[in-house]
Short mmCIF file of C-alpha atoms in Angstrom, two decimals:
data_model
loop_
_atom_site.label_atom_id
_atom_site.label_comp_id
_atom_site.label_asym_id
_atom_site.label_seq_id
_atom_site.Cartn_x
_atom_site.Cartn_y
_atom_site.Cartn_z
CA UNK A 1 0.00 0.00 0.00
CA UNK A 2 1.42 3.41 -0.90
CA UNK A 3 2.64 5.56 1.94
CA UNK A 4 -0.03 7.63 3.65
CA UNK A 5 -3.00 5.97 1.87
CA UNK A 6 -4.06 3.63 4.70
CA UNK A 7 -6.98 4.79 6.87
CA UNK A 8 -5.53 2.88 9.80
CA UNK A 9 -2.11 4.40 10.19
CA UNK A 10 0.15 7.00 8.68
CA UNK A 11 3.89 7.01 8.07
CA UNK A 12 6.02 10.12 8.36
CA UNK A 13 9.70 10.74 8.61
CA UNK A 14 10.48 12.81 11.70
CA UNK A 15 14.02 11.97 12.82
CA UNK A 16 14.09 14.80 15.36
CA UNK A 17 10.94 13.58 17.10
CA UNK A 18 12.88 10.53 18.19
CA UNK A 19 14.54 12.68 20.86
CA UNK A 20 12.51 13.50 23.95
CA UNK A 21 13.88 15.21 27.05
CA UNK A 22 12.19 13.76 30.17
CA UNK A 23 10.83 16.16 32.77
CA UNK A 24 12.59 14.36 35.62
CA UNK A 25 15.50 12.46 34.07
CA UNK A 26 17.05 9.59 36.00
CA UNK A 27 20.76 9.84 36.84
CA UNK A 28 22.53 9.02 33.62
CA UNK A 29 25.44 10.23 31.51
CA UNK A 30 22.89 10.86 28.72
CA UNK A 31 20.88 14.08 28.75
CA UNK A 32 18.44 12.91 26.12
CA UNK A 33 16.68 9.61 25.56
CA UNK A 34 15.62 8.16 22.23
CA UNK A 35 11.96 7.19 22.33
CA UNK A 36 11.09 3.90 20.63
CA UNK A 37 7.35 3.66 21.33
CA UNK A 38 4.78 6.17 22.57
CA UNK A 39 1.41 5.15 24.02
CA UNK A 40 -1.10 7.99 23.86
CA UNK A 41 -4.34 7.61 25.87
CA UNK A 42 -4.48 3.85 25.24
CA UNK A 43 -7.30 1.78 26.74
CA UNK A 44 -9.09 -1.54 26.05
CA UNK A 45 -12.66 -2.57 26.82
CA UNK A 46 -14.77 -5.65 26.07
CA UNK A 47 -18.40 -5.49 24.90
CA UNK A 48 -20.86 -5.62 27.80
CA UNK A 49 -18.18 -5.10 30.46
CA UNK A 50 -18.73 -2.42 33.07
CA UNK A 51 -15.05 -1.65 33.55
CA UNK A 52 -12.10 -1.21 31.21
CA UNK A 53 -9.85 -4.28 30.87
CA UNK A 54 -7.00 -1.78 30.44
CA UNK A 55 -7.55 1.64 31.92
CA UNK A 56 -6.32 4.78 30.18
CA UNK A 57 -2.52 4.84 29.98
CA UNK A 58 0.07 7.09 28.34
CA UNK A 59 3.71 6.00 28.38
CA UNK A 60 6.98 6.36 26.47
CA UNK A 61 9.35 3.41 26.00
CA UNK A 62 12.96 4.39 25.42
CA UNK A 63 15.46 2.69 23.17
CA UNK A 64 17.84 0.17 24.74
CA UNK A 65 16.11 0.10 28.14
CA UNK A 66 14.29 -2.55 30.12
CA UNK A 67 11.03 -1.00 31.20
CA UNK A 68 8.88 -2.95 33.62
CA UNK A 69 5.09 -3.03 33.77
CA UNK A 70 4.12 -4.04 37.29
CA UNK A 71 0.48 -4.82 38.02
CA UNK A 72 -1.74 -7.42 39.70
CA UNK A 73 -3.57 -10.07 37.68
CA UNK A 74 -6.39 -8.61 35.63
CA UNK A 75 -4.96 -5.08 35.40
CA UNK A 76 -4.32 -5.48 31.67
CA UNK A 77 -0.52 -5.78 31.48
CA UNK A 78 -0.66 -8.80 29.15
CA UNK A 79 -3.34 -7.10 27.04
CA UNK A 80 -1.13 -4.03 26.67
CA UNK A 81 1.90 -6.10 25.67
CA UNK A 82 -0.16 -7.99 23.09
CA UNK A 83 -1.63 -4.73 21.76
CA UNK A 84 1.82 -3.21 21.22
CA UNK A 85 2.83 -6.35 19.28
CA UNK A 86 -0.36 -6.29 17.21
CA UNK A 87 -2.18 -9.20 18.88
CA UNK A 88 -5.64 -8.49 20.27
CA UNK A 89 -8.83 -10.54 20.82
CA UNK A 90 -11.36 -9.86 18.04
CA UNK A 91 -14.01 -8.70 20.50
CA UNK A 92 -11.70 -6.20 22.24
CA UNK A 93 -12.33 -2.48 21.73
CA UNK A 94 -9.05 -0.49 21.82
CA UNK A 95 -8.82 3.30 21.99
CA UNK A 96 -6.02 5.86 21.65
CA UNK A 97 -2.94 5.58 19.45
CA UNK A 98 0.54 4.06 19.43
CA UNK A 99 3.50 5.79 17.78
CA UNK A 100 6.36 3.51 16.70
CA UNK A 101 9.85 4.96 16.09
CA UNK A 102 11.52 2.14 14.16
CA UNK A 103 14.57 2.77 11.95
CA UNK A 104 14.09 6.15 10.20
CA UNK A 105 10.29 6.13 10.19
CA UNK A 106 7.59 7.21 12.61
CA UNK A 107 4.43 5.09 12.32
CA UNK A 108 1.29 6.43 13.96
CA UNK A 109 -1.30 3.70 14.51
CA UNK A 110 -4.82 4.85 15.36
CA UNK A 111 -6.38 2.13 17.54
CA UNK A 112 -9.92 3.42 17.14
CA UNK A 113 -10.19 2.59 13.45
CA UNK A 114 -12.35 -0.40 12.56
CA UNK A 115 -11.57 -3.10 11.63
CA UNK A 116 -8.38 -3.47 13.69
CA UNK A 117 -5.57 -3.88 11.16
CA UNK A 118 -2.01 -3.85 12.47
CA UNK A 119 0.78 -2.56 10.19
CA UNK A 120 2.77 -5.56 8.93
CA UNK A 121 5.98 -3.54 8.65
CA UNK A 122 5.86 -3.01 12.43
CA UNK A 123 5.50 -6.66 13.50
CA UNK A 124 8.87 -7.66 12.08
CA UNK A 125 10.53 -5.33 14.58
CA UNK A 126 8.82 -6.98 17.58
CA UNK A 127 9.25 -10.38 19.25
CA UNK A 128 7.29 -11.78 22.17
CA UNK A 129 7.96 -14.23 24.96
CA UNK A 130 4.50 -15.31 26.08
CA UNK A 131 3.30 -16.09 29.58
CA UNK A 132 1.88 -19.44 28.50
CA UNK A 133 4.43 -21.43 26.45
CA UNK A 134 2.14 -24.39 25.79
CA UNK A 135 -0.39 -22.24 23.95
CA UNK A 136 2.28 -20.32 22.04
CA UNK A 137 4.09 -23.38 20.64
CA UNK A 138 2.78 -25.50 17.76
CA UNK A 139 2.08 -28.95 19.31
CA UNK A 140 2.46 -30.78 15.98
CA UNK A 141 5.85 -29.27 15.08
CA UNK A 142 9.23 -30.14 16.56
CA UNK A 143 10.83 -27.41 18.61
CA UNK A 144 13.88 -27.17 16.36
CA UNK A 145 11.68 -26.56 13.32
CA UNK A 146 9.87 -23.77 15.14
CA UNK A 147 13.19 -22.07 15.92
CA UNK A 148 14.56 -22.42 12.38
CA UNK A 149 11.37 -20.87 10.96
CA UNK A 150 12.26 -17.70 12.86
CA UNK A 151 15.72 -17.82 11.25
CA UNK A 152 14.31 -17.34 7.73
CA UNK A 153 16.95 -14.71 6.95
CA UNK A 154 19.66 -17.42 7.06
CA UNK A 155 19.39 -18.99 3.61
CA UNK A 156 21.56 -22.07 4.15
CA UNK A 157 19.63 -24.91 5.86
CA UNK A 158 22.66 -26.31 7.71
CA UNK A 159 23.58 -22.86 9.00
CA UNK A 160 20.02 -22.35 10.22
CA UNK A 161 20.16 -25.58 12.21
CA UNK A 162 23.57 -24.69 13.62
CA UNK A 163 22.26 -21.29 14.72
CA UNK A 164 19.20 -22.93 16.29
CA UNK A 165 21.40 -25.35 18.26
CA UNK A 166 23.52 -22.41 19.42
CA UNK A 167 20.38 -20.63 20.64
CA UNK A 168 19.24 -23.73 22.54
CA UNK A 169 22.61 -23.83 24.26
CA UNK A 170 22.33 -20.13 25.12
CA UNK A 171 19.01 -20.73 26.91
CA UNK A 172 20.60 -23.41 29.09
CA UNK A 173 19.61 -26.69 27.40
CA UNK A 174 22.21 -29.31 28.24
CA UNK A 175 21.17 -31.76 25.52
CA UNK A 176 20.52 -29.40 22.64
CA UNK A 177 20.06 -32.10 19.97
CA UNK A 178 17.31 -33.79 21.98
CA UNK A 179 15.58 -30.47 22.60
CA UNK A 180 15.83 -29.68 18.87
CA UNK A 181 14.10 -32.98 17.96
CA UNK A 182 11.48 -32.83 20.74
CA UNK A 183 7.82 -31.90 20.40
CA UNK A 184 6.56 -29.32 22.93
CA UNK A 185 4.59 -31.89 24.98
CA UNK A 186 7.81 -33.86 25.56
CA UNK A 187 9.29 -30.94 27.49
CA UNK A 188 8.46 -29.51 30.89
CA UNK A 189 6.77 -26.12 31.27
CA UNK A 190 10.08 -24.45 32.02
CA UNK A 191 11.76 -26.06 29.03
CA UNK A 192 8.89 -24.97 26.77
CA UNK A 193 9.40 -21.40 27.96
CA UNK A 194 13.08 -21.59 27.08
CA UNK A 195 12.13 -22.74 23.57
CA UNK A 196 9.99 -19.60 23.25
CA UNK A 197 12.89 -17.46 24.42
CA UNK A 198 15.12 -19.07 21.78
CA UNK A 199 12.50 -18.34 19.09
CA UNK A 200 12.30 -14.71 20.20
CA UNK A 201 16.08 -14.39 20.12
CA UNK A 202 16.15 -15.87 16.61
CA UNK A 203 14.30 -12.84 15.23
CA UNK A 204 16.22 -9.71 14.40
CA UNK A 205 14.09 -7.40 16.47
CA UNK A 206 14.24 -3.99 18.13
CA UNK A 207 11.62 -4.61 20.82
CA UNK A 208 11.29 -7.74 22.95
CA UNK A 209 8.04 -8.03 24.91
CA UNK A 210 8.49 -10.44 27.80
CA UNK A 211 5.13 -11.35 29.36
CA UNK A 212 5.93 -13.16 32.63
CA UNK A 213 8.75 -15.08 30.84
CA UNK A 214 10.18 -16.76 33.95
CA UNK A 215 6.86 -17.60 35.63
CA UNK A 216 7.23 -21.34 34.99
CA UNK A 217 10.93 -21.55 35.90
CA UNK A 218 12.38 -22.62 39.23
CA UNK A 219 14.64 -20.16 41.02
CA UNK A 220 17.90 -21.80 40.00
CA UNK A 221 17.04 -21.64 36.29
CA UNK A 222 15.20 -18.33 36.67
CA UNK A 223 18.33 -16.50 37.77
CA UNK A 224 20.30 -17.99 34.85
CA UNK A 225 17.63 -16.95 32.31
CA UNK A 226 17.34 -13.45 33.75
CA UNK A 227 21.11 -13.02 33.52
CA UNK A 228 21.07 -14.42 29.99
CA UNK A 229 18.40 -11.95 28.82
CA UNK A 230 20.38 -9.07 30.34
CA UNK A 231 23.48 -10.17 28.42
CA UNK A 232 21.58 -10.52 25.15
CA UNK A 233 19.97 -7.14 25.65
CA UNK A 234 23.43 -5.55 25.80
CA UNK A 235 24.77 -7.54 22.87
CA UNK A 236 21.79 -6.87 20.60
CA UNK A 237 20.94 -3.32 21.84
CA UNK A 238 17.42 -4.51 22.52
CA UNK A 239 14.59 -2.62 24.13
CA UNK A 240 12.64 -4.89 26.49
CA UNK A 241 9.12 -4.43 27.83
CA UNK A 242 8.91 -6.70 30.88
CA UNK A 243 5.48 -7.43 32.37
CA UNK A 244 5.12 -9.21 35.71
CA UNK A 245 3.45 -9.21 39.10
CA UNK A 246 6.70 -10.32 40.82
CA UNK A 247 8.39 -7.27 42.33
CA UNK A 248 11.66 -9.06 43.13
CA UNK A 249 12.12 -10.16 39.50
CA UNK A 250 11.00 -6.78 38.19
CA UNK A 251 13.48 -4.82 40.29
CA UNK A 252 16.29 -7.18 39.29
CA UNK A 253 15.61 -6.62 35.61
CA UNK A 254 14.09 -3.22 34.90
CA UNK A 255 15.80 0.14 34.47
CA UNK A 256 12.44 1.80 35.17
CA UNK A 257 9.32 0.28 36.75
CA UNK A 258 5.85 1.55 35.83
CA UNK A 259 2.94 0.69 38.13
CA UNK A 260 0.16 0.04 35.62
CA UNK A 261 -2.52 -0.02 38.31
CA UNK A 262 -1.72 3.47 39.69
CA UNK A 263 -0.03 4.91 36.54
CA UNK A 264 3.18 6.03 38.27
CA UNK A 265 6.84 5.12 38.12
CA UNK A 266 7.94 3.54 41.40
CA UNK A 267 11.34 3.27 43.10
CA UNK A 268 13.13 -0.05 43.29
CA UNK A 269 13.33 -2.13 46.48
CA UNK A 270 15.59 -5.00 47.44
CA UNK A 271 14.80 -8.69 47.83
CA UNK A 272 14.02 -10.00 51.32
CA UNK A 273 17.10 -11.40 53.05
CA UNK A 274 15.36 -13.83 55.40
CA UNK A 275 12.09 -15.63 56.00
CA UNK A 276 10.08 -15.14 59.18
CA UNK A 277 9.13 -18.17 61.32
CA UNK A 278 5.75 -19.70 60.42
CA UNK A 279 3.27 -21.58 62.61
CA UNK A 280 1.54 -24.34 60.62
CA UNK A 281 -1.53 -26.41 61.51
CA UNK A 282 -0.76 -29.85 62.89
CA UNK A 283 -1.36 -32.93 60.76
CA UNK A 284 -1.93 -36.57 61.73
CA UNK A 285 1.46 -38.23 61.44
CA UNK A 286 -0.05 -41.60 62.39
CA UNK A 287 -2.60 -41.59 59.57
CA UNK A 288 -1.08 -42.34 56.15
CA UNK A 289 -3.34 -41.44 53.24
CA UNK A 290 -0.93 -42.04 50.34
CA UNK A 291 2.09 -44.34 50.12
CA UNK A 292 4.36 -44.12 47.06
CA UNK A 293 6.84 -46.96 46.55
CA UNK A 294 9.77 -46.88 44.11
CA UNK A 295 7.95 -45.37 41.10
CA UNK A 296 9.96 -44.79 37.94
CA UNK A 297 9.06 -43.39 34.53
CA UNK A 298 10.95 -42.94 31.27
CA UNK A 299 10.04 -41.66 27.81
CA UNK A 300 11.21 -42.69 24.36
CA UNK A 301 12.47 -39.84 22.20
CA UNK A 302 13.77 -41.01 18.84
CA UNK A 303 16.73 -43.27 19.62
CA UNK A 304 17.04 -42.01 23.17
CA UNK A 305 15.34 -43.24 26.34
CA UNK A 306 14.93 -40.35 28.79
CA UNK A 307 14.58 -41.16 32.49
CA UNK A 308 12.02 -38.72 33.90
CA UNK A 309 11.93 -40.04 37.51
CA UNK A 310 13.76 -42.90 39.22
CA UNK A 311 12.65 -44.85 42.32
CA UNK A 312 10.60 -42.12 43.99
CA UNK A 313 9.20 -43.06 47.43
CA UNK A 314 7.34 -40.99 50.04
CA UNK A 315 4.25 -40.89 52.25
CA UNK A 316 1.47 -38.34 52.62
CA UNK A 317 -0.48 -38.00 55.87
CA UNK A 318 -3.94 -36.70 56.76
CA UNK A 319 -3.92 -32.88 56.72
CA UNK A 320 -0.28 -32.70 55.56
CA UNK A 321 1.03 -30.39 52.85
CA UNK A 322 4.06 -32.00 51.20
CA UNK A 323 6.22 -29.64 49.16
CA UNK A 324 8.18 -30.77 46.11
CA UNK A 325 10.98 -28.56 44.80
CA UNK A 326 13.15 -29.13 41.74
CA UNK A 327 14.39 -27.40 38.63
CA UNK A 328 12.52 -27.47 35.33
CA UNK A 329 12.56 -30.98 33.86
CA UNK A 330 13.53 -32.63 37.16
CA UNK A 331 10.39 -34.80 37.19
CA UNK A 332 8.07 -32.87 39.54
CA UNK A 333 5.16 -32.74 37.11
CA UNK A 334 5.70 -36.38 36.08
CA UNK A 335 5.11 -37.47 39.68
CA UNK A 336 1.90 -35.44 39.76
CA UNK A 337 0.67 -36.90 36.47
CA UNK A 338 1.27 -40.48 37.65
CA UNK A 339 -0.59 -39.94 40.93
CA UNK A 340 -3.52 -38.26 39.18
CA UNK A 341 -3.80 -41.05 36.59
CA UNK A 342 -2.69 -39.03 33.57
CA UNK A 343 0.46 -41.14 33.19
CA UNK A 344 1.36 -44.69 34.28
CA UNK A 345 4.57 -45.59 36.08
CA UNK A 346 6.97 -48.03 34.40
CA UNK A 347 7.95 -49.47 37.77
CA UNK A 348 6.76 -49.21 41.36
CA UNK A 349 3.29 -48.45 42.69
CA UNK A 350 1.30 -46.23 45.02
CA UNK A 351 -1.59 -47.02 47.33
CA UNK A 352 -4.32 -45.04 49.10
CA UNK A 353 -5.84 -45.57 52.53
CA UNK A 354 -9.22 -45.65 50.77
CA UNK A 355 -8.65 -47.25 47.33
CA UNK A 356 -12.15 -46.30 46.13
CA UNK A 357 -11.08 -42.64 46.27
CA UNK A 358 -8.26 -43.17 43.77
CA UNK A 359 -10.26 -41.42 41.05
CA UNK A 360 -10.84 -38.39 43.26
CA UNK A 361 -7.25 -37.13 43.33
CA UNK A 362 -7.67 -33.65 41.87
CA UNK A 363 -4.87 -31.78 40.16
CA UNK A 364 -4.45 -28.06 39.62
CA UNK A 365 -2.21 -27.66 36.60
CA UNK A 366 0.65 -25.25 36.04
CA UNK A 367 -1.13 -24.06 32.89
CA UNK A 368 -4.73 -23.17 33.80
CA UNK A 369 -5.83 -23.00 30.15
CA UNK A 370 -5.45 -26.80 29.84
CA UNK A 371 -8.16 -27.43 32.45
CA UNK A 372 -10.70 -24.85 31.26
CA UNK A 373 -13.12 -25.45 28.40
CA UNK A 374 -12.64 -22.43 26.08
CA UNK A 375 -16.30 -22.37 24.97
CA UNK A 376 -17.81 -22.55 28.48
CA UNK A 377 -18.53 -19.60 30.77
CA UNK A 378 -16.55 -19.85 34.00
CA UNK A 379 -19.63 -20.11 36.25
CA UNK A 380 -20.98 -22.96 34.09
CA UNK A 381 -17.59 -24.71 34.27
CA UNK A 382 -17.68 -24.85 38.08
CA UNK A 383 -21.37 -25.78 38.17
CA UNK A 384 -20.67 -28.70 35.83
CA UNK A 385 -18.17 -30.15 38.31
CA UNK A 386 -20.73 -29.81 41.12
CA UNK A 387 -23.34 -31.69 39.06
CA UNK A 388 -21.15 -34.74 38.40
CA UNK A 389 -19.40 -35.05 41.78
CA UNK A 390 -20.44 -35.72 45.39
CA UNK A 391 -22.52 -32.93 46.95
CA UNK A 392 -20.57 -29.81 47.88
CA UNK A 393 -21.87 -27.57 50.65
CA UNK A 394 -20.81 -24.48 48.69
CA UNK A 395 -22.28 -23.13 45.48
CA UNK A 396 -20.27 -22.33 42.36
CA UNK A 397 -20.70 -18.63 43.13
CA UNK A 398 -19.29 -19.07 46.65
CA UNK A 399 -16.30 -21.08 45.45
CA UNK A 400 -15.42 -18.43 42.87
CA UNK A 401 -15.92 -15.51 45.25
CA UNK A 402 -13.69 -17.13 47.90
CA UNK A 403 -10.91 -17.01 45.32
CA UNK A 404 -11.53 -13.29 44.82
CA UNK A 405 -13.16 -13.68 41.41
CA UNK A 406 -15.56 -10.80 40.94
CA UNK A 407 -19.17 -11.55 40.03
CA UNK A 408 -18.76 -9.46 36.88
CA UNK A 409 -16.42 -12.16 35.52
CA UNK A 410 -18.84 -15.07 35.99
CA UNK A 411 -20.28 -14.69 32.49
CA UNK A 412 -16.92 -14.47 30.72
CA UNK A 413 -15.06 -17.09 28.74
CA UNK A 414 -11.54 -18.19 29.83
CA UNK A 415 -9.94 -16.24 26.96
CA UNK A 416 -11.39 -13.03 28.43
CA UNK A 417 -9.61 -13.57 31.76
CA UNK A 418 -6.02 -12.90 32.75
CA UNK A 419 -3.69 -15.82 33.48
CA UNK A 420 -4.15 -15.29 37.20
CA UNK A 421 -7.92 -15.24 36.94
CA UNK A 422 -7.87 -18.43 34.86
CA UNK A 423 -5.84 -20.19 37.54
CA UNK A 424 -8.26 -19.20 40.26
CA UNK A 425 -11.14 -20.67 38.24
CA UNK A 426 -9.14 -23.92 37.86
CA UNK A 427 -8.65 -24.03 41.64
CA UNK A 428 -12.39 -23.51 42.17
CA UNK A 429 -13.14 -26.43 39.83
CA UNK A 430 -10.77 -28.73 41.75
CA UNK A 431 -12.28 -27.78 45.11
CA UNK A 432 -15.81 -28.32 43.73
CA UNK A 433 -15.01 -32.04 43.33
CA UNK A 434 -14.46 -32.59 47.09
CA UNK A 435 -11.00 -34.11 46.48
CA UNK A 436 -9.51 -36.77 48.75
CA UNK A 437 -6.03 -35.53 47.76
CA UNK A 438 -5.21 -32.25 46.08
CA UNK A 439 -2.13 -31.94 43.87
CA UNK A 440 -1.11 -28.36 43.12
CA UNK A 441 1.40 -28.03 40.29
CA UNK A 442 2.71 -24.44 40.48
CA UNK A 443 -0.76 -23.13 41.51
CA UNK A 444 0.28 -19.51 42.08
CA UNK A 445 2.89 -19.19 39.33
CA UNK A 446 0.70 -16.84 37.27
CA UNK A 447 -0.79 -14.87 40.17
CA UNK A 448 0.29 -11.49 41.48
CA UNK A 449 1.68 -11.30 45.01
CA UNK A 450 -1.54 -10.17 46.70
CA UNK A 451 -3.65 -12.86 44.99
CA UNK A 452 -0.98 -15.48 45.66
CA UNK A 453 -1.19 -14.69 49.38
CA UNK A 454 -4.99 -15.05 49.26
CA UNK A 455 -4.86 -18.37 47.42
CA UNK A 456 -2.17 -19.75 49.73
CA UNK A 457 -4.21 -18.67 52.73
CA UNK A 458 -7.19 -20.58 51.33
CA UNK A 459 -5.02 -23.64 50.70
CA UNK A 460 -3.75 -23.53 54.28
CA UNK A 461 -7.31 -23.17 55.58
CA UNK A 462 -8.52 -26.17 53.54
CA UNK A 463 -5.68 -28.33 54.81
CA UNK A 464 -6.33 -27.27 58.41
CA UNK A 465 -10.13 -27.39 58.48
CA UNK A 466 -10.99 -30.11 55.99
CA UNK A 467 -7.80 -32.14 56.59
CA UNK A 468 -7.34 -32.65 52.85
CA UNK A 469 -3.76 -33.83 52.26
CA UNK A 470 -1.96 -31.91 49.54
CA UNK A 471 1.13 -32.14 47.38
CA UNK A 472 2.37 -28.63 46.60
CA UNK A 473 4.79 -28.49 43.64
CA UNK A 474 6.54 -25.16 43.22
CA UNK A 475 9.74 -23.33 42.42
CA UNK A 476 8.66 -20.43 44.64
CA UNK A 477 10.49 -21.12 47.86
CA UNK A 478 8.54 -18.57 49.85
CA UNK A 479 5.26 -20.39 49.15
CA UNK A 480 6.81 -23.74 50.04
CA UNK A 481 8.25 -22.35 53.28
CA UNK A 482 4.91 -20.84 54.32
CA UNK A 483 2.76 -23.88 53.51
CA UNK A 484 4.64 -27.18 53.43
CA UNK A 485 5.16 -29.33 56.51
CA UNK A 486 7.73 -31.51 54.76
CA UNK A 487 9.84 -31.26 51.61
CA UNK A 488 11.16 -33.41 48.81
CA UNK A 489 14.07 -31.92 46.84
CA UNK A 490 14.29 -33.51 43.39
CA UNK A 491 17.16 -33.28 40.91
CA UNK A 492 17.50 -35.20 37.65
CA UNK A 493 14.47 -37.36 38.48
CA UNK A 494 15.65 -38.54 41.92
CA UNK A 495 15.07 -37.41 45.51
CA UNK A 496 18.31 -35.88 46.80
CA UNK A 497 17.05 -34.49 50.12
CA UNK A 498 13.95 -34.85 52.27
CA UNK A 499 12.85 -33.67 55.70
CA UNK A 500 10.91 -31.05 57.60
CA UNK A 501 10.65 -27.71 55.79
CA UNK A 502 12.22 -25.61 58.55
CA UNK A 503 15.16 -28.04 58.91
CA UNK A 504 15.95 -27.97 55.18
CA UNK A 505 15.76 -24.17 54.99
CA UNK A 506 17.93 -23.78 58.09
CA UNK A 507 20.44 -26.56 57.42
CA UNK A 508 20.41 -27.72 53.79
CA UNK A 509 22.68 -30.72 53.30
CA UNK A 510 22.93 -31.35 49.55
CA UNK A 511 25.00 -28.89 47.54
CA UNK A 512 22.13 -28.23 45.10
CA UNK A 513 19.77 -27.41 47.99
CA UNK A 514 22.33 -25.01 49.45
CA UNK A 515 22.63 -23.17 46.12
CA UNK A 516 18.84 -23.04 45.71
CA UNK A 517 18.15 -21.64 49.18
CA UNK A 518 21.11 -19.25 49.12
CA UNK A 519 20.00 -17.75 45.82
CA UNK A 520 16.63 -16.90 47.31
CA UNK A 521 17.57 -15.76 50.79
CA UNK A 522 20.96 -14.22 50.13
CA UNK A 523 22.20 -15.94 53.29
CA UNK A 524 20.97 -18.80 55.47
CA UNK A 525 19.94 -17.76 58.96
CA UNK A 526 19.49 -20.69 61.31
#
């Protein structure tokens, strides 16, 4: 289309407009900053909704900076990131305009024009790392193929593969050839996220939008990935828009932090250096509900046999919360899938105190979208569980409201909710089934800090009052410390350390556990 003829956007050359002097510049040797993207009175609303999904925001993103968008779940930070990259739900109603300063051109995109048509010449300058890797990856295509597709500018096929293998190594894959030949479902959630990061790095881009990119990663890998992205940012002169609800990660990464909820820039704070003592409800140590004996599981991948877990044994007692910690791909989720009946163990077995309740082990998945029917309203989804399970004393409305899901969201579809809101609906569905055992696989990974505290408080209350035993799988050590009575530390598919939570945090024995705890606390205080 000829320049200036589109009704949706206009292109002008204004090199001098790239330079904007901030009113209150941060300490820097530079007096002027080059603006890459300007948001002017941008907002998003959905038909029939009383409130804006993204409230009015104006913001400038500077070249070669990491700018953080900090906000609780549902405040619209993912929507804003998607809008900047040109991805928006069809039913969404955007307002305002976005001005892109790429290369020597200024592109003004009017969001209020209908239909929504994003300029194609802008998208090639932008790459995204999505919050949900499973939805972003093509399940029918090998991971290596998905990376090489992003390397289209390398004409030689062998060179493309070599570059893809190099990228896999840069995002911390130890066995890069196996990762290259794997399908997404053959990798853990953390490994899938690293594939997405590799795809984003494969594009020659000026703006990288990172939407909760380390949410699914354990702390040990998270720190490595954060450091890696910082290094790449310097090498490639990238501008990064980083969205998260995790203040500690945000303040580690961002040059500037914008509070999207209150529309102000906020000062940085430091990570906590210690964890306060926690009083936990007692559990019945003499009443074993679940006994796991020597379970093992391996997977065939081409010519290779991959050992996911090896001879895992433990017990779960009435009212106990058992924490499981391990890095991405260590086998945590495999254990959960075997216990919930999704997978079968190659060796070993597990038994329940009441065998008839074996089918009532409920699992809350790391990825909430996998447990929510996309065409069903969230209230109907919870009511359906209540209809086909033993009577629950609480209604669907009560279960949802206890998880701080506003009544205005009851008639929405999962795609119209934030990642955090989707996870809370998944938790409500699991609780509606009156589970005999509850398995929580990273249940608060996509929730903001305030909501995470609320959900963890509810989990603690359920364990204390209803005496439902739980297995809590997480890489968030603070959640594990606050909730779990006992811990299993897993590395490379095997248990390397087990014991009471307070003992392991105070006196870790295995070298891996020491590294893990030290990275979070800064120092161990007995």
